Short mmCIF file of C-alpha atoms in Angstrom, two decimals:
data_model
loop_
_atom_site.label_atom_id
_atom_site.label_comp_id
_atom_site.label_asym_id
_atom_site.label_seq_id
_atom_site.Cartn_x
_atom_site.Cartn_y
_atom_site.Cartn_z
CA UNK Z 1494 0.00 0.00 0.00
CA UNK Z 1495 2.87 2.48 0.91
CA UNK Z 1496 4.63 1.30 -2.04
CA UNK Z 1497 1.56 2.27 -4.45
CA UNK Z 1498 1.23 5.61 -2.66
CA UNK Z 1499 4.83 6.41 -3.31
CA UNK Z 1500 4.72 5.47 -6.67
CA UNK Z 1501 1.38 7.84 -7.13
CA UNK Z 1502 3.09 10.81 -5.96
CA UNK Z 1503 6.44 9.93 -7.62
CA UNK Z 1504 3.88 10.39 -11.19
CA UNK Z 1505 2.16 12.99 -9.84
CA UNK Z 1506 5.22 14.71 -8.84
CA UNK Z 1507 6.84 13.92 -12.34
CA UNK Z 1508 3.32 15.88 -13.90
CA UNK Z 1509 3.40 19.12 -11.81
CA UNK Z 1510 7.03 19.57 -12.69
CA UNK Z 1511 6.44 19.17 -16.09
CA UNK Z 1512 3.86 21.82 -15.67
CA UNK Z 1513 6.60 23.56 -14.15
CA UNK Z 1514 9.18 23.36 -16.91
CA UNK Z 1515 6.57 24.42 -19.49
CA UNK Z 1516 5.72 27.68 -16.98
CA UNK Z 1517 9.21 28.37 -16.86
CA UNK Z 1518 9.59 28.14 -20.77
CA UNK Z 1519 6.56 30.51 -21.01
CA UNK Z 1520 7.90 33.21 -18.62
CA UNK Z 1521 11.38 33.38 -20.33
CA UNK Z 1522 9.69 33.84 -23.33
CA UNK Z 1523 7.57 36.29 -22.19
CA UNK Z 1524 10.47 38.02 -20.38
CA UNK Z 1525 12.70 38.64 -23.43
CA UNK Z 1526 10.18 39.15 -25.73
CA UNK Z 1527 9.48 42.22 -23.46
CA UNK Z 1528 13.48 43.53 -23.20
CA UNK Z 1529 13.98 43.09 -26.66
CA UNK Z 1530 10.93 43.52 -28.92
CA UNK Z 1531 10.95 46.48 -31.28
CA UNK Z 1532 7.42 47.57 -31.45
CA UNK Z 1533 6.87 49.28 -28.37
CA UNK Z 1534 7.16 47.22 -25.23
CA UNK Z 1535 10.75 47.55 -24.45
CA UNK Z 1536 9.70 51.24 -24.63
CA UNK Z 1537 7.15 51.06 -22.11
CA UNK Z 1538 9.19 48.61 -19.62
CA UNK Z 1539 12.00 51.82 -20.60
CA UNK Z 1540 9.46 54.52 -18.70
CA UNK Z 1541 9.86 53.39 -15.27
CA UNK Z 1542 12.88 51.40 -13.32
CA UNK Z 1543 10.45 49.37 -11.99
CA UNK Z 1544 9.35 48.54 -15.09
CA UNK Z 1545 12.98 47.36 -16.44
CA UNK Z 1546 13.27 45.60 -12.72
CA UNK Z 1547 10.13 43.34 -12.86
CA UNK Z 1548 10.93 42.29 -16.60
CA UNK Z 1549 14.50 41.37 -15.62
CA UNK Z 1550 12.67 39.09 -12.71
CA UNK Z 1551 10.44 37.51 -14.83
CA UNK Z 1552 13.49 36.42 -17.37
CA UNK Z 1553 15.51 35.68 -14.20
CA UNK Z 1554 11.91 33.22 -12.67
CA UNK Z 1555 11.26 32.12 -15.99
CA UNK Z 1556 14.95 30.53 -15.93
CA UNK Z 1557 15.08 29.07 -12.41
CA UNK Z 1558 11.59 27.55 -13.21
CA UNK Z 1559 12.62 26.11 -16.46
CA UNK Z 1560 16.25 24.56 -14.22
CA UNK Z 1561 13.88 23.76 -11.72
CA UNK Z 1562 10.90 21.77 -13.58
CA UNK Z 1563 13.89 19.55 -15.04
CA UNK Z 1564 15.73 18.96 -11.59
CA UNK Z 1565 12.11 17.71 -9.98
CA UNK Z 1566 11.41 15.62 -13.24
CA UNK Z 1567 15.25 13.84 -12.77
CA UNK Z 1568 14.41 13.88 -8.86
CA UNK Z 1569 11.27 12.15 -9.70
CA UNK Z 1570 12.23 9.58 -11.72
CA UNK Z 1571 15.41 8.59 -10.64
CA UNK Z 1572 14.18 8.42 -7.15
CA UNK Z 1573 17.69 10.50 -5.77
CA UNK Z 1574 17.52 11.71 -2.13
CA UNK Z 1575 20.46 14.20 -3.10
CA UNK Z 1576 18.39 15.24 -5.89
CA UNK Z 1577 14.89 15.41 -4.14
CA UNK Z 1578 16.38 17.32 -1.39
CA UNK Z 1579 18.06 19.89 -3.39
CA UNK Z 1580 14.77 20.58 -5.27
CA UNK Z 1581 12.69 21.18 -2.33
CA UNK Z 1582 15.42 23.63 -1.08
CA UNK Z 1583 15.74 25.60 -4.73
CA UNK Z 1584 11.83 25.54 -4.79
CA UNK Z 1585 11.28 27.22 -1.20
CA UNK Z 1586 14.37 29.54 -2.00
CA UNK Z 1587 11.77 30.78 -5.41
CA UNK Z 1588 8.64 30.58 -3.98
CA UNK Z 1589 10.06 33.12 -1.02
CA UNK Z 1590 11.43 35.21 -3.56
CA UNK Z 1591 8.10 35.41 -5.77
CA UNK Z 1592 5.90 36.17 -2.84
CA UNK Z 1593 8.60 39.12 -1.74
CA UNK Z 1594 8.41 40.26 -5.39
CA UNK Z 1595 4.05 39.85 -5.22
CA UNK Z 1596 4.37 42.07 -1.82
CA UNK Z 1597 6.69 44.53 -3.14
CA UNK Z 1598 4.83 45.00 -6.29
CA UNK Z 1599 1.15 45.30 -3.93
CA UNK Z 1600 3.86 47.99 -2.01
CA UNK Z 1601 4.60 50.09 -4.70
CA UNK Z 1602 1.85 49.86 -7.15
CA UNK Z 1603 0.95 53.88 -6.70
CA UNK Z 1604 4.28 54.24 -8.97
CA UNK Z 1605 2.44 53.04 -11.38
CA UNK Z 1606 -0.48 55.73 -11.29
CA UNK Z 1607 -1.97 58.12 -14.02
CA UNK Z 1608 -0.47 61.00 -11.24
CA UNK Z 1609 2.78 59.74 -11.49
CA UNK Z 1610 3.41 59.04 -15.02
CA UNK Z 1611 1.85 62.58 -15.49
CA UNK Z 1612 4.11 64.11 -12.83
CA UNK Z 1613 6.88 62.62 -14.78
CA UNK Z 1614 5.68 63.82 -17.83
CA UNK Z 1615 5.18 67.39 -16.82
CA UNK Z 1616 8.29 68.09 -15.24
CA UNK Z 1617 10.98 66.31 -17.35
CA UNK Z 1618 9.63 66.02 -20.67
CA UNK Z 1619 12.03 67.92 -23.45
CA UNK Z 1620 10.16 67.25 -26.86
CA UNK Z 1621 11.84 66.11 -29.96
CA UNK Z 1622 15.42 65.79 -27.86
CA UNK Z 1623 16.38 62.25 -28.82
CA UNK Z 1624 19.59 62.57 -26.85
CA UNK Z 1625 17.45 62.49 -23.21
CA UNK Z 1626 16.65 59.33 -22.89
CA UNK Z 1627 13.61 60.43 -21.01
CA UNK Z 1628 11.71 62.34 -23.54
CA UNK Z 1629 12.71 59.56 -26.61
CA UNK Z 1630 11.35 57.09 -24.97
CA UNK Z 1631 7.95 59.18 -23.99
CA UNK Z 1632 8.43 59.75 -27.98
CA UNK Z 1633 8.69 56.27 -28.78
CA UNK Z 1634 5.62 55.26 -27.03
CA UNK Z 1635 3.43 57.98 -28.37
CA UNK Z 1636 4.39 57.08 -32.34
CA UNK Z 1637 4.01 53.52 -31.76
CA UNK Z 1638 0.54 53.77 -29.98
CA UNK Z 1639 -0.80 56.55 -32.06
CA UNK Z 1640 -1.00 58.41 -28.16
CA UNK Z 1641 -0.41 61.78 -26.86
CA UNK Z 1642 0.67 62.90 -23.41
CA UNK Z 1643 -0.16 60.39 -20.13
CA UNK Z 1644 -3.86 62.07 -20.58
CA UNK Z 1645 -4.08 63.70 -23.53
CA UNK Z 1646 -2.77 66.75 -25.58
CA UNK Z 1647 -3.74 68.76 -22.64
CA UNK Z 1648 -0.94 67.38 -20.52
CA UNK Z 1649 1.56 69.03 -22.26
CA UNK Z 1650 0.26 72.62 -21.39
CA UNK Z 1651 1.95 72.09 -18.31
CA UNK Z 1652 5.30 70.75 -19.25
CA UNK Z 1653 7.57 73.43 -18.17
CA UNK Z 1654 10.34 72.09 -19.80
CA UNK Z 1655 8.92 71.29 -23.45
CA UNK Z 1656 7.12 74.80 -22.88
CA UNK Z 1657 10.29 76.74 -22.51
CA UNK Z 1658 12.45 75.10 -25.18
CA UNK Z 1659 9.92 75.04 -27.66
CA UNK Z 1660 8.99 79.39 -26.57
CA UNK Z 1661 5.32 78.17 -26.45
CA UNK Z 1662 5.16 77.98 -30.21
CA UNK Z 1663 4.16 74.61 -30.40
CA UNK Z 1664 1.09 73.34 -28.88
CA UNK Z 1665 2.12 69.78 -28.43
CA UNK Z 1666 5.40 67.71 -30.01
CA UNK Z 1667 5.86 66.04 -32.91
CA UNK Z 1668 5.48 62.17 -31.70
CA UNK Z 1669 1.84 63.20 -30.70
CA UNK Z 1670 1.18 63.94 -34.52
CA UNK Z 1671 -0.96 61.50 -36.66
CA UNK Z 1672 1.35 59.61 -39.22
CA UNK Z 1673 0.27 57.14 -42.16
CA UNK Z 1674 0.74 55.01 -41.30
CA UNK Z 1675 1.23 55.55 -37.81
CA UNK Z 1676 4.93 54.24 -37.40
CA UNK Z 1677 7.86 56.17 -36.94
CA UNK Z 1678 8.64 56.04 -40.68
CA UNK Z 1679 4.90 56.61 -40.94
CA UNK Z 1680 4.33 60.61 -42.69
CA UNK Z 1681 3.12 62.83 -41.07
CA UNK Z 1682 -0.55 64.29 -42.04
CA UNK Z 1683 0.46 68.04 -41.43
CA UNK Z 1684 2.94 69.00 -39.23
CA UNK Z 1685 2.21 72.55 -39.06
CA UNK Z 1686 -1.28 72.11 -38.64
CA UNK Z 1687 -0.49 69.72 -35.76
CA UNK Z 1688 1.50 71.71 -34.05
CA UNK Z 1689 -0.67 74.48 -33.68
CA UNK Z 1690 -3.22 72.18 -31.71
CA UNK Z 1691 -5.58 71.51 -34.56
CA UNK Z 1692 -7.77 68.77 -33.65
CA UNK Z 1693 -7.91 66.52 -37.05
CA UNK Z 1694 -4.16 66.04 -37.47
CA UNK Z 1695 -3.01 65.28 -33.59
CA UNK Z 1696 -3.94 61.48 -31.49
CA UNK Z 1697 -6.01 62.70 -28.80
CA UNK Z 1698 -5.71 59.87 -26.26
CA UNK Z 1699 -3.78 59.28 -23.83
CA UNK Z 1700 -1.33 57.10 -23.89
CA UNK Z 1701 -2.09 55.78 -20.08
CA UNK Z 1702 -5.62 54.42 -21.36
CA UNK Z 1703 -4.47 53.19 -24.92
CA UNK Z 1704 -1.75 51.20 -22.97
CA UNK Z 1705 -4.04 50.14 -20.01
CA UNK Z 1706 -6.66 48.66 -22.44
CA UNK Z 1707 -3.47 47.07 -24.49
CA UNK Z 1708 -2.77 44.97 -21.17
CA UNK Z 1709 -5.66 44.60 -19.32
CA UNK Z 1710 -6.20 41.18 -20.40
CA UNK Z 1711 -2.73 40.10 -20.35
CA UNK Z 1712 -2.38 41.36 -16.84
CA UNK Z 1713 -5.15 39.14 -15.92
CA UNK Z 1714 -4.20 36.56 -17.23
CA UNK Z 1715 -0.35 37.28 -15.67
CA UNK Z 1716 -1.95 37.41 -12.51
CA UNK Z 1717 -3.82 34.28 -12.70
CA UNK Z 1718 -0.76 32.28 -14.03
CA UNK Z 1719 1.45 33.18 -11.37
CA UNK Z 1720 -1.26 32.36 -8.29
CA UNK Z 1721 -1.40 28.80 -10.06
CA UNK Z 1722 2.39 28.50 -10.30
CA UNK Z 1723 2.78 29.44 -6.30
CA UNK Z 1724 0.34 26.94 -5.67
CA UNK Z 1725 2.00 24.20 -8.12
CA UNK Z 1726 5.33 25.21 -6.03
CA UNK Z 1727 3.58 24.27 -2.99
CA UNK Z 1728 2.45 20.91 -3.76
CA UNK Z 1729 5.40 20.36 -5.43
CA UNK Z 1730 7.43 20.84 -1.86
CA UNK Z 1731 4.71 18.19 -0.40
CA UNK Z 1732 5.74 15.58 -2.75
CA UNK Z 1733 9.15 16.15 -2.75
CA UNK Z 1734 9.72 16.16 1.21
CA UNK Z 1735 7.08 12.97 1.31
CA UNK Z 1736 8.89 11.36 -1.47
CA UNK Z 1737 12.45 11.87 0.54
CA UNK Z 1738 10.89 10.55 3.30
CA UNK Z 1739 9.37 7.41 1.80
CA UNK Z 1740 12.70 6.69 -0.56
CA UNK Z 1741 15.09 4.21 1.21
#
């Protein structure tokens, strides 16, 4: 009877970690798709260091997952003590780290506010200066998601900084002009007439909603994933310590 109940969890065991490795697969993915894709989310993740932070943690997860998902299918199958113990170590060491990184990101979500990207906006912004890294990447975003401003054209009546080097004789910047297509090699529809505010030729949303509605479902959805791979993580340290304990 114990010998059947070992053998269950030694399959089940086996399953979850292959669940595991595929996760892990998935969040690398994800992870450099995000660093290194050229239409717009690198420039996003760009905005904010916490941004660039939590994709370099999701690359760095999706990797110890992937290691990890093959070290419990070995661990499994082999039946190894050495190897069964190490997992369940490596897997408590992640599934710490992921709930720290789940707290700290509950801890500073208001960084991630309409106020504060418009804050940000407003006081640093410099225009078509492709030199600050700031104000390209604002630029970047705004072409590629046919946007203006964190709220709309509006926001940029209170950029000090674009308001001053431009001597209030442009309305809003170039990047929040409508292009065709609308691409950064995209032409523009009239650049004077855009420019001076005029309401055909300029993208009047804001980029904070036209983003927002981009991810909502993929935030879901990111959400949801990672609750089922902390609770995977926790059966999987049931198995493994029960499976150490049965093996002789």
């Amino acid at each position: 009877m114990e010998g059947d109940c070992l053998s269950c969890m030694k399959y089940l065991m086996f399953v979850f970690n292959f669940f595991v490795f595929l996760g892990g697969a998935c969040l690398l993915g994800v992870g450099i798709w995000v660093l290194v894709d050229p239409t717009g989310f690198r420039e996003i993740v760009a905005t904010n260091p916490l941004l660039t932070t939590g994709a370099y943690i999701v690359l760095a997860m999706g990797g110890l997952l992937f290691l990890l998902g093959f070290l419990g299918c070995c661990g499994a199958v082999r039946e190894n003590r050495c190897l069964l113990l190490f997992f369940f170590l490596f897997i408590l060491i992640i599934f710490l780290v992921e709930l720290s990184a789940a707290i700290l990101a509950f801890i500073f979500r208001e960084h991630l506010t309409r106020e504060f990207f418009t804050k940000e906006l407003t006081k640093h912004y410099q225009g078509n200066n492709d030199t600050d890294m700031f104000s390209a990447t604002w630029n970047s975003v705004m072409i590629t998601f046919g946007c203006c401003g964190v709220n709309g054209p509006e926001d940029f009546k209170m950029a000090s900084v674009f308001r001053l080097l431009t001597l209030d004789s442009e309305e809003v910047p170039r990047a929040c002009c409508r292009r065709e297509p609308q691409t950064r090699d995209g032409m523009l529809l009239s650049r004077e007439e855009c420019q001076l505010g005029r309401s055909p030729f300029i993208n009047k949303q804001g980029c904070y909603t036209v983003i927002l509605n981009t991810f909502e479902t993929y935030v879901y959805l990111a959400g949801a994933f990672a609750i089922g791979v902390l609770a995977i993580e926790l059966f999987l340290m049931i198995f493994a310590m029960c499976l150490f304990r049965g093996i002789q």
